[in-house]
Amino acid sequence: MNEMIIVRSASFYYNPPDLQELEGEDMYVRIAGAIIMALTTASCQTAGSSAGNGPITLSSKVNRSYQEYLNTLEPLAFAVSTDGKSSGRFYCSKPRNVCFRTNEITEALVRCRNSTPKGPAGKADCKIFALKNKVVWNGPVTFKDQGQVRAKPAPVGNNSGIIMGQRPNKPAPVGDGPLTITEAVNKDFQNYLDLQEPLAFAVSADGRNSGWFFCKTQSACATMDAAGNAVKYCNGSISQGEKTCKVLALKRDVVWKGRVLISPVK
């Protein structure tokens, strides 16, 4: 029987430093101005002409950023460049509804454009990919990861990272042996367990990094490689040469073959 000592925590942990640096995730939580003005801008946003359309292939970095955007407390808008290589996201941190005065579409587009490098033909334009948890991009979406996958319609009403490869022939590796995870990884795991439909959670061998995959619409991700994508996200958060990631849990069951402890190191 696998043994795992977990400390439940009510706090929310979300701190991807690489994406903060790339996309300027210094969230603007602004409470100012007249109440009347705030109320007039508090109506539900629609993407309109800002929404993207046509076929698009997202890079692994953008797809990872989208998955982490969905894991925020209150995701509001996610934009991608038309070449699928850059993105920008806007979400609201605690307390809820403090961003009601902000135009989330504009904020996401600005972040996307600021993160888009200038090429020979100039910068690629940015368009809205999702509002809150709903994909609004109109067209087939593919995910680039060691080659191109078959195009399929963009998911609607499903806020999981299902823009990914299908289930592979070889399953992702399950971890074994003693493992000590940091408090930060443990908090990630607690938030993963609290999701509506958690599917897979992976950790690095040193217990300092993690990645997870979930589906908010029940059974909508049955054909996705949950374990493989969790491992991929985890490996994407560590430097080359460091110990690779393996599966810690499938759904809510710990499958790591060995004793798992928590270190006070964050």
mmCIF file of C-alpha atoms in Angstrom:
data_model
loop_
_atom_site.group_PDB
_atom_site.id
_atom_site.type_symbol
_atom_site.label_atom_id
_atom_site.label_comp_id
_atom_site.label_asym_id
_atom_site.label_seq_id
_atom_site.Cartn_x
_atom_site.Cartn_y
_atom_site.Cartn_z
ATOM 1 C CA MET A 1 0.000 0.000 0.000
ATOM 2 C CA ASN A 2 1.326 3.456 -0.853
ATOM 3 C CA GLU A 3 1.827 5.794 2.047
ATOM 4 C CA MET A 4 1.483 9.513 1.704
ATOM 5 C CA ILE A 5 1.577 12.141 4.414
ATOM 6 C CA ILE A 6 -0.314 15.174 3.183
ATOM 7 C CA VAL A 7 -0.948 18.417 5.003
ATOM 8 C CA ARG A 8 -4.207 19.978 3.884
ATOM 9 C CA SER A 9 -3.999 23.669 3.223
ATOM 10 C CA ALA A 10 -6.716 26.172 2.418
ATOM 11 C CA SER A 11 -4.306 28.649 0.853
ATOM 12 C CA PHE A 12 -4.064 28.948 -2.926
ATOM 13 C CA TYR A 13 -0.634 28.482 -4.463
ATOM 14 C CA TYR A 14 0.054 29.754 -7.962
ATOM 15 C CA ASN A 15 3.468 31.077 -8.881
ATOM 16 C CA PRO A 16 4.938 30.163 -12.272
ATOM 17 C CA PRO A 17 7.962 32.549 -12.279
ATOM 18 C CA ASP A 18 8.988 31.803 -15.876
ATOM 19 C CA LEU A 19 5.592 32.854 -17.185
ATOM 20 C CA GLN A 20 5.439 35.846 -14.888
ATOM 21 C CA GLU A 21 8.664 37.095 -16.416
ATOM 22 C CA LEU A 22 7.622 36.376 -20.001
ATOM 23 C CA GLU A 23 4.098 37.658 -19.856
ATOM 24 C CA GLY A 24 4.179 40.314 -17.143
ATOM 25 C CA GLU A 25 1.951 38.526 -14.682
ATOM 26 C CA ASP A 26 1.958 41.471 -12.276
ATOM 27 C CA MET A 27 -1.801 41.406 -12.092
ATOM 28 C CA TYR A 28 -3.449 44.776 -12.055
ATOM 29 C CA VAL A 29 -5.881 44.658 -9.161
ATOM 30 C CA ARG A 30 -7.255 48.144 -9.312
ATOM 31 C CA ILE A 31 -10.018 49.446 -7.111
ATOM 32 C CA ALA A 32 -10.466 53.111 -7.990
ATOM 33 C CA GLY A 33 -12.778 55.574 -9.694
ATOM 34 C CA ALA A 34 -16.416 56.408 -9.239
ATOM 35 C CA ILE A 35 -18.829 53.624 -8.383
ATOM 36 C CA ILE A 36 -21.128 54.607 -11.248
ATOM 37 C CA MET A 37 -18.290 54.334 -13.761
ATOM 38 C CA ALA A 38 -17.324 50.961 -12.329
ATOM 39 C CA LEU A 39 -20.849 49.658 -12.652
ATOM 40 C CA THR A 40 -21.149 50.771 -16.257
ATOM 41 C CA THR A 41 -18.067 48.744 -17.179
ATOM 42 C CA ALA A 42 -19.011 45.703 -15.138
ATOM 43 C CA SER A 43 -21.188 44.089 -17.771
ATOM 44 C CA CYS A 44 -20.202 40.718 -19.213
ATOM 45 C CA GLN A 45 -17.496 40.988 -21.868
ATOM 46 C CA THR A 46 -17.838 39.351 -25.267
ATOM 47 C CA ALA A 47 -14.880 38.801 -27.582
ATOM 48 C CA GLY A 48 -16.568 40.068 -30.763
ATOM 49 C CA SER A 49 -14.018 40.947 -33.456
ATOM 50 C CA SER A 50 -11.218 40.334 -30.934
ATOM 51 C CA ALA A 51 -11.831 36.577 -31.030
ATOM 52 C CA GLY A 52 -9.528 34.541 -33.245
ATOM 53 C CA ASN A 53 -10.679 32.421 -36.153
ATOM 54 C CA GLY A 54 -9.267 29.934 -38.590
ATOM 55 C CA PRO A 55 -6.799 27.085 -37.998
ATOM 56 C CA ILE A 56 -4.071 27.619 -35.396
ATOM 57 C CA THR A 57 -1.265 25.515 -33.937
ATOM 58 C CA LEU A 58 -0.264 26.369 -30.370
ATOM 59 C CA SER A 59 3.270 25.920 -29.095
ATOM 60 C CA SER A 60 3.855 23.816 -25.982
ATOM 61 C CA LYS A 61 4.715 26.989 -24.050
ATOM 62 C CA VAL A 62 1.398 28.596 -24.943
ATOM 63 C CA ASN A 63 -0.562 25.458 -24.146
ATOM 64 C CA ARG A 64 1.153 25.197 -20.762
ATOM 65 C CA SER A 65 0.377 28.851 -20.091
ATOM 66 C CA TYR A 66 -3.290 28.238 -20.937
ATOM 67 C CA GLN A 67 -3.483 25.275 -18.566
ATOM 68 C CA GLU A 68 -2.019 27.375 -15.752
ATOM 69 C CA TYR A 69 -4.383 30.252 -16.593
ATOM 70 C CA LEU A 70 -7.290 27.838 -16.083
ATOM 71 C CA ASN A 71 -5.898 26.930 -12.675
ATOM 72 C CA THR A 72 -6.076 30.518 -11.417
ATOM 73 C CA LEU A 73 -8.783 31.534 -8.974
ATOM 74 C CA GLU A 74 -10.792 33.603 -11.446
ATOM 75 C CA PRO A 75 -9.558 33.379 -15.080
ATOM 76 C CA LEU A 76 -10.940 36.204 -17.203
ATOM 77 C CA ALA A 77 -9.283 36.327 -20.637
ATOM 78 C CA PHE A 78 -6.563 34.499 -22.577
ATOM 79 C CA ALA A 79 -5.081 35.762 -25.848
ATOM 80 C CA VAL A 80 -2.700 34.088 -28.299
ATOM 81 C CA SER A 81 -0.646 35.344 -31.222
ATOM 82 C CA THR A 82 -1.877 34.238 -34.633
ATOM 83 C CA ASP A 83 1.289 32.174 -35.098
ATOM 84 C CA GLY A 84 0.507 30.299 -31.848
ATOM 85 C CA LYS A 85 3.893 31.075 -30.288
ATOM 86 C CA SER A 86 3.013 33.777 -27.742
ATOM 87 C CA SER A 87 0.197 34.453 -25.307
ATOM 88 C CA GLY A 88 -1.128 36.828 -22.701
ATOM 89 C CA ARG A 89 -3.513 36.146 -19.863
ATOM 90 C CA PHE A 90 -5.520 38.183 -17.415
ATOM 91 C CA TYR A 91 -7.060 36.839 -14.243
ATOM 92 C CA CYS A 92 -8.317 38.199 -10.959
ATOM 93 C CA SER A 93 -6.656 37.281 -7.689
ATOM 94 C CA LYS A 94 -8.286 37.294 -4.240
ATOM 95 C CA PRO A 95 -10.728 38.627 -3.281
ATOM 96 C CA ARG A 96 -13.173 37.793 -6.027
ATOM 97 C CA ASN A 97 -14.749 40.477 -8.221
ATOM 98 C CA VAL A 98 -12.139 43.149 -7.458
ATOM 99 C CA CYS A 99 -11.354 43.355 -11.193
ATOM 100 C CA PHE A 100 -14.879 44.183 -12.339
ATOM 101 C CA ARG A 101 -13.774 47.625 -13.560
ATOM 102 C CA THR A 102 -11.007 46.260 -15.782
ATOM 103 C CA ASN A 103 -11.393 45.431 -19.462
ATOM 104 C CA GLU A 104 -10.043 41.886 -19.405
ATOM 105 C CA ILE A 105 -9.978 41.572 -23.204
ATOM 106 C CA THR A 106 -7.755 44.610 -23.599
ATOM 107 C CA GLU A 107 -5.494 43.516 -20.758
ATOM 108 C CA ALA A 108 -4.979 40.023 -22.218
ATOM 109 C CA LEU A 109 -4.324 41.406 -25.709
ATOM 110 C CA VAL A 110 -1.778 43.922 -24.396
ATOM 111 C CA ARG A 111 0.087 41.200 -22.508
ATOM 112 C CA CYS A 112 0.078 38.987 -25.577
ATOM 113 C CA ARG A 113 1.384 41.739 -27.849
ATOM 114 C CA ASN A 114 4.084 42.673 -25.356
ATOM 115 C CA SER A 115 5.308 39.063 -25.265
ATOM 116 C CA THR A 116 5.324 38.627 -29.060
ATOM 117 C CA PRO A 117 8.816 39.021 -30.581
ATOM 118 C CA LYS A 118 9.223 41.019 -33.766
ATOM 119 C CA GLY A 119 10.128 38.901 -36.770
ATOM 120 C CA PRO A 120 11.139 39.796 -40.365
ATOM 121 C CA ALA A 121 7.495 40.411 -41.245
ATOM 122 C CA GLY A 122 6.814 42.300 -38.015
ATOM 123 C CA LYS A 123 4.902 41.117 -34.974
ATOM 124 C CA ALA A 124 2.167 38.513 -35.267
ATOM 125 C CA ASP A 125 -1.212 39.888 -34.246
ATOM 126 C CA CYS A 126 -2.930 38.658 -31.090
ATOM 127 C CA LYS A 127 -6.516 37.465 -30.761
ATOM 128 C CA ILE A 128 -8.679 36.266 -27.884
ATOM 129 C CA PHE A 129 -8.588 32.497 -27.423
ATOM 130 C CA ALA A 130 -10.750 32.135 -24.318
ATOM 131 C CA LEU A 131 -12.980 34.189 -22.043
ATOM 132 C CA LYS A 132 -13.068 32.870 -18.495
ATOM 133 C CA ASN A 133 -13.242 29.077 -18.901
ATOM 134 C CA LYS A 134 -14.762 29.043 -22.380
ATOM 135 C CA VAL A 135 -12.774 28.780 -25.618
ATOM 136 C CA VAL A 136 -14.075 31.379 -28.087
ATOM 137 C CA TRP A 137 -11.582 30.762 -30.886
ATOM 138 C CA ASN A 138 -13.555 29.806 -33.991
ATOM 139 C CA GLY A 139 -11.611 27.212 -35.935
ATOM 140 C CA PRO A 140 -9.582 24.004 -35.670
ATOM 141 C CA VAL A 141 -6.850 24.023 -33.029
ATOM 142 C CA THR A 142 -3.775 21.816 -33.040
ATOM 143 C CA PHE A 143 -1.026 21.378 -30.495
ATOM 144 C CA LYS A 144 2.617 21.284 -31.542
ATOM 145 C CA ASP A 145 4.726 18.851 -29.542
ATOM 146 C CA GLN A 146 7.223 16.662 -31.338
ATOM 147 C CA GLY A 147 5.283 16.970 -34.533
ATOM 148 C CA GLN A 148 1.764 18.056 -35.358
ATOM 149 C CA VAL A 149 -1.357 16.352 -34.139
ATOM 150 C CA ARG A 150 -4.557 15.999 -36.096
ATOM 151 C CA ALA A 151 -6.621 19.150 -36.179
ATOM 152 C CA LYS A 152 -9.937 19.130 -34.378
ATOM 153 C CA PRO A 153 -12.577 21.710 -33.429
ATOM 154 C CA ALA A 154 -11.701 23.909 -30.502
ATOM 155 C CA PRO A 155 -13.334 22.746 -27.261
ATOM 156 C CA VAL A 156 -16.294 24.759 -26.026
ATOM 157 C CA GLY A 157 -17.341 24.890 -22.387
ATOM 158 C CA ASN A 158 -14.430 22.739 -21.276
ATOM 159 C CA ASN A 159 -11.757 24.503 -19.256
ATOM 160 C CA SER A 160 -9.190 21.725 -19.250
ATOM 161 C CA GLY A 161 -6.113 21.590 -21.398
ATOM 162 C CA ILE A 162 -7.626 19.273 -23.967
ATOM 163 C CA ILE A 163 -5.756 20.860 -26.865
ATOM 164 C CA MET A 164 -3.186 18.100 -26.593
ATOM 165 C CA GLY A 165 -2.049 14.824 -28.042
ATOM 166 C CA GLN A 166 -4.189 11.710 -27.864
ATOM 167 C CA ARG A 167 -3.514 8.762 -25.576
ATOM 168 C CA PRO A 168 -0.115 7.199 -26.504
ATOM 169 C CA ASN A 169 0.792 3.539 -26.808
ATOM 170 C CA LYS A 170 3.337 3.796 -23.996
ATOM 171 C CA PRO A 171 1.979 5.087 -20.654
ATOM 172 C CA ALA A 172 3.793 7.756 -18.654
ATOM 173 C CA PRO A 173 6.181 6.403 -15.990
ATOM 174 C CA VAL A 174 4.925 6.022 -12.414
ATOM 175 C CA GLY A 175 7.392 7.094 -9.731
ATOM 176 C CA ASP A 176 8.950 4.721 -7.230
ATOM 177 C CA GLY A 177 11.226 4.852 -4.222
ATOM 178 C CA PRO A 178 11.301 7.427 -1.400
ATOM 179 C CA LEU A 179 10.123 10.922 -2.301
ATOM 180 C CA THR A 180 10.147 14.196 -0.368
ATOM 181 C CA ILE A 181 8.049 17.004 -1.819
ATOM 182 C CA THR A 182 8.204 20.682 -0.892
ATOM 183 C CA GLU A 183 5.348 22.564 0.764
ATOM 184 C CA ALA A 184 4.764 24.396 -2.516
ATOM 185 C CA VAL A 185 4.316 21.138 -4.437
ATOM 186 C CA ASN A 186 2.051 19.838 -1.675
ATOM 187 C CA LYS A 187 -0.137 22.944 -2.034
ATOM 188 C CA ASP A 188 -0.275 22.304 -5.779
ATOM 189 C CA PHE A 189 -1.415 18.776 -5.033
ATOM 190 C CA GLN A 190 -4.126 19.964 -2.615
ATOM 191 C CA ASN A 191 -5.501 22.358 -5.231
ATOM 192 C CA TYR A 192 -5.381 19.566 -7.806
ATOM 193 C CA LEU A 193 -7.390 17.293 -5.490
ATOM 194 C CA ASP A 194 -10.012 20.019 -5.067
ATOM 195 C CA LEU A 195 -10.688 20.180 -8.821
ATOM 196 C CA GLN A 196 -13.927 18.772 -10.190
ATOM 197 C CA GLU A 197 -12.234 16.063 -12.225
ATOM 198 C CA PRO A 198 -8.490 15.722 -11.508
ATOM 199 C CA LEU A 199 -6.880 13.208 -13.864
ATOM 200 C CA ALA A 200 -3.118 13.089 -13.303
ATOM 201 C CA PHE A 201 -0.446 14.731 -11.134
ATOM 202 C CA ALA A 202 3.318 14.433 -11.719
ATOM 203 C CA VAL A 203 6.321 15.516 -9.646
ATOM 204 C CA SER A 204 10.057 15.786 -10.260
ATOM 205 C CA ALA A 205 12.316 13.249 -8.584
ATOM 206 C CA ASP A 206 13.644 15.939 -6.230
ATOM 207 C CA GLY A 207 10.093 16.886 -5.188
ATOM 208 C CA ARG A 208 10.483 20.561 -6.123
ATOM 209 C CA ASN A 209 8.378 20.771 -9.280
ATOM 210 C CA SER A 210 4.984 19.509 -10.391
ATOM 211 C CA GLY A 211 2.542 19.410 -13.273
ATOM 212 C CA TRP A 212 -1.063 18.302 -13.496
ATOM 213 C CA PHE A 213 -3.892 17.668 -15.911
ATOM 214 C CA PHE A 214 -7.607 17.993 -15.228
ATOM 215 C CA CYS A 215 -10.967 18.168 -16.952
ATOM 216 C CA LYS A 216 -13.814 20.386 -15.799
ATOM 217 C CA THR A 217 -16.478 18.748 -17.975
ATOM 218 C CA GLN A 218 -16.998 15.228 -16.716
ATOM 219 C CA SER A 219 -15.617 12.523 -19.013
ATOM 220 C CA ALA A 220 -14.890 15.000 -21.831
ATOM 221 C CA CYS A 221 -11.160 14.222 -21.699
ATOM 222 C CA ALA A 222 -11.402 10.430 -21.825
ATOM 223 C CA THR A 223 -9.239 10.170 -24.950
ATOM 224 C CA MET A 224 -6.542 12.529 -23.703
ATOM 225 C CA ASP A 225 -3.186 11.394 -22.346
ATOM 226 C CA ALA A 226 -3.692 12.799 -18.849
ATOM 227 C CA ALA A 227 -0.605 11.219 -17.278
ATOM 228 C CA GLY A 228 1.608 12.076 -20.226
ATOM 229 C CA ASN A 229 0.487 15.700 -20.251
ATOM 230 C CA ALA A 230 1.002 16.025 -16.486
ATOM 231 C CA VAL A 231 4.560 14.725 -16.889
ATOM 232 C CA LYS A 232 5.125 17.076 -19.814
ATOM 233 C CA TYR A 233 3.988 20.105 -17.829
ATOM 234 C CA CYS A 234 6.182 19.066 -14.919
ATOM 235 C CA ASN A 235 9.258 18.547 -17.118
ATOM 236 C CA GLY A 236 8.610 21.922 -18.724
ATOM 237 C CA SER A 237 9.063 23.622 -15.342
ATOM 238 C CA ILE A 238 12.558 22.244 -14.649
ATOM 239 C CA SER A 239 15.934 22.959 -16.209
ATOM 240 C CA GLN A 240 17.577 20.616 -18.667
ATOM 241 C CA GLY A 241 19.779 18.072 -16.967
ATOM 242 C CA GLU A 242 17.659 17.956 -13.817
ATOM 243 C CA LYS A 243 15.852 14.806 -12.768
ATOM 244 C CA THR A 244 12.794 14.132 -14.861
ATOM 245 C CA CYS A 245 9.215 13.919 -13.631
ATOM 246 C CA LYS A 246 7.059 10.874 -12.980
ATOM 247 C CA VAL A 247 3.424 10.291 -12.086
ATOM 248 C CA LEU A 248 2.487 10.734 -8.413
ATOM 249 C CA ALA A 249 -1.296 10.324 -8.679
ATOM 250 C CA LEU A 250 -3.961 9.269 -11.148
ATOM 251 C CA LYS A 251 -7.241 10.990 -10.465
ATOM 252 C CA ARG A 252 -7.301 11.156 -6.630
ATOM 253 C CA ASP A 253 -5.330 7.955 -6.024
ATOM 254 C CA VAL A 254 -1.629 8.140 -5.162
ATOM 255 C CA VAL A 255 0.179 5.608 -7.361
ATOM 256 C CA TRP A 256 3.769 6.467 -6.450
ATOM 257 C CA LYS A 257 5.432 3.255 -5.299
ATOM 258 C CA GLY A 258 7.189 4.363 -2.140
ATOM 259 C CA ARG A 259 7.010 6.561 0.930
ATOM 260 C CA VAL A 260 6.135 10.204 0.264
ATOM 261 C CA LEU A 261 6.968 12.922 2.809
ATOM 262 C CA ILE A 262 6.712 16.701 2.912
ATOM 263 C CA SER A 263 9.714 18.957 3.444
ATOM 264 C CA PRO A 264 9.334 22.403 5.089
ATOM 265 C CA VAL A 265 11.388 23.855 2.213
ATOM 266 C CA LYS A 266 9.222 25.901 -0.140
#
